[in-house]
Amino acid sequence: MPLGSRPGPKGPSPHLRELKETVRTLLGLDEDTAVMVRQLACTEPGCPPLETVVAVLPMEGEARRWTLHRPADQITEDDLRVALLAPQQHD
């Protein structure tokens, strides 16, 4: 196996690509804005075993991040709409 390569499928799953495009559409993002959708293991007490993190990284301006507490394959367009378009909470 070549250095730096990992076993498993190449590239994101079709569902992750679809979620990424949905984020881009819902937020009206241009092609210069990076969108990342990652499914991660959650290690915090009381957290589901898998969560999905959505990050939007514009060329200019602040990055934004949302955490949805379920596996990526269970997230729908409606879930993204609710999470991404909700008023921002500031501490």
mmCIF file of C-alpha atoms in Angstrom:
data_model
loop_
_atom_site.group_PDB
_atom_site.id
_atom_site.type_symbol
_atom_site.label_atom_id
_atom_site.label_comp_id
_atom_site.label_asym_id
_atom_site.label_seq_id
_atom_site.Cartn_x
_atom_site.Cartn_y
_atom_site.Cartn_z
ATOM 1 C CA MET A 1 0.000 0.000 0.000
ATOM 2 C CA PRO A 2 1.438 3.424 -0.918
ATOM 3 C CA LEU A 3 2.470 5.762 1.847
ATOM 4 C CA GLY A 4 -0.409 7.916 3.075
ATOM 5 C CA SER A 5 -3.162 5.812 1.532
ATOM 6 C CA ARG A 6 -5.929 4.236 3.537
ATOM 7 C CA PRO A 7 -7.938 1.138 2.861
ATOM 8 C CA GLY A 8 -11.600 1.555 2.019
ATOM 9 C CA PRO A 9 -13.578 3.489 -0.558
ATOM 10 C CA LYS A 10 -12.015 6.465 -2.307
ATOM 11 C CA GLY A 11 -13.662 9.835 -1.730
ATOM 12 C CA PRO A 12 -16.800 10.713 0.190
ATOM 13 C CA SER A 13 -19.903 8.586 0.026
ATOM 14 C CA PRO A 14 -22.656 9.678 -2.377
ATOM 15 C CA HIS A 15 -24.822 10.657 0.619
ATOM 16 C CA LEU A 16 -22.077 12.896 2.062
ATOM 17 C CA ARG A 17 -21.666 14.561 -1.352
ATOM 18 C CA GLU A 18 -25.433 15.110 -1.480
ATOM 19 C CA LEU A 19 -25.443 16.639 2.014
ATOM 20 C CA LYS A 20 -22.575 18.929 1.021
ATOM 21 C CA GLU A 21 -24.444 20.153 -2.060
ATOM 22 C CA THR A 22 -27.597 20.661 0.014
ATOM 23 C CA VAL A 23 -25.631 22.820 2.480
ATOM 24 C CA ARG A 24 -24.236 24.842 -0.438
ATOM 25 C CA THR A 25 -27.746 25.368 -1.870
ATOM 26 C CA LEU A 26 -29.466 26.181 1.436
ATOM 27 C CA LEU A 27 -26.857 28.794 2.355
ATOM 28 C CA GLY A 28 -26.431 30.157 -1.183
ATOM 29 C CA LEU A 29 -22.671 29.562 -1.135
ATOM 30 C CA ASP A 30 -20.326 30.226 -4.025
ATOM 31 C CA GLU A 31 -17.782 27.727 -5.310
ATOM 32 C CA ASP A 32 -14.941 29.499 -3.451
ATOM 33 C CA THR A 33 -16.484 28.592 -0.091
ATOM 34 C CA ALA A 34 -15.361 25.234 1.273
ATOM 35 C CA VAL A 35 -18.049 22.962 2.708
ATOM 36 C CA MET A 36 -17.084 19.949 4.790
ATOM 37 C CA VAL A 37 -19.439 17.258 6.056
ATOM 38 C CA ARG A 38 -17.863 14.654 8.313
ATOM 39 C CA GLN A 39 -19.247 11.832 10.399
ATOM 40 C CA LEU A 40 -17.316 11.494 13.646
ATOM 41 C CA ALA A 41 -17.328 9.267 16.705
ATOM 42 C CA CYS A 42 -18.578 11.178 19.720
ATOM 43 C CA THR A 43 -16.759 10.421 22.962
ATOM 44 C CA GLU A 44 -18.610 12.780 25.298
ATOM 45 C CA PRO A 45 -20.895 11.245 27.950
ATOM 46 C CA GLY A 46 -24.534 11.038 26.822
ATOM 47 C CA CYS A 47 -23.635 11.725 23.206
ATOM 48 C CA PRO A 48 -24.781 9.305 20.466
ATOM 49 C CA PRO A 49 -21.948 7.103 19.162
ATOM 50 C CA LEU A 50 -21.850 8.969 15.819
ATOM 51 C CA GLU A 51 -22.459 12.614 15.026
ATOM 52 C CA THR A 52 -22.197 14.623 11.840
ATOM 53 C CA VAL A 53 -20.319 17.902 11.703
ATOM 54 C CA VAL A 54 -20.947 20.472 8.977
ATOM 55 C CA ALA A 55 -18.375 23.238 8.495
ATOM 56 C CA VAL A 56 -18.512 26.179 6.106
ATOM 57 C CA LEU A 57 -15.179 27.881 5.458
ATOM 58 C CA PRO A 58 -15.459 31.040 3.323
ATOM 59 C CA MET A 59 -12.432 32.667 1.710
ATOM 60 C CA GLU A 60 -13.312 35.812 3.672
ATOM 61 C CA GLY A 61 -15.291 36.040 6.866
ATOM 62 C CA GLU A 62 -15.846 33.708 9.766
ATOM 63 C CA ALA A 63 -16.089 29.949 9.522
ATOM 64 C CA ARG A 64 -19.342 28.407 10.753
ATOM 65 C CA ARG A 65 -19.915 24.952 12.229
ATOM 66 C CA TRP A 66 -22.947 22.850 13.126
ATOM 67 C CA THR A 67 -23.137 19.485 14.882
ATOM 68 C CA LEU A 68 -26.045 17.145 14.228
ATOM 69 C CA HIS A 69 -26.234 14.364 16.797
ATOM 70 C CA ARG A 70 -26.888 11.451 14.473
ATOM 71 C CA PRO A 71 -25.082 9.501 11.749
ATOM 72 C CA ALA A 72 -24.793 11.185 8.351
ATOM 73 C CA ASP A 73 -26.918 8.522 6.641
ATOM 74 C CA GLN A 74 -29.871 9.530 8.850
ATOM 75 C CA ILE A 75 -29.679 13.249 8.054
ATOM 76 C CA THR A 76 -32.220 14.664 5.623
ATOM 77 C CA GLU A 77 -32.495 17.952 3.761
ATOM 78 C CA ASP A 78 -35.112 19.043 6.310
ATOM 79 C CA ASP A 79 -32.665 18.324 9.171
ATOM 80 C CA LEU A 80 -30.060 20.513 7.478
ATOM 81 C CA ARG A 81 -32.593 23.264 6.809
ATOM 82 C CA VAL A 82 -33.591 23.379 10.494
ATOM 83 C CA ALA A 83 -29.995 23.336 11.760
ATOM 84 C CA LEU A 84 -28.415 25.720 9.263
ATOM 85 C CA LEU A 85 -31.182 28.291 8.979
ATOM 86 C CA ALA A 86 -31.964 28.574 12.693
ATOM 87 C CA PRO A 87 -31.009 31.908 14.269
ATOM 88 C CA GLN A 88 -27.416 31.809 15.523
ATOM 89 C CA GLN A 89 -27.114 31.402 19.272
ATOM 90 C CA HIS A 90 -24.357 33.486 20.872
ATOM 91 C CA ASP A 91 -23.078 32.827 24.385
#
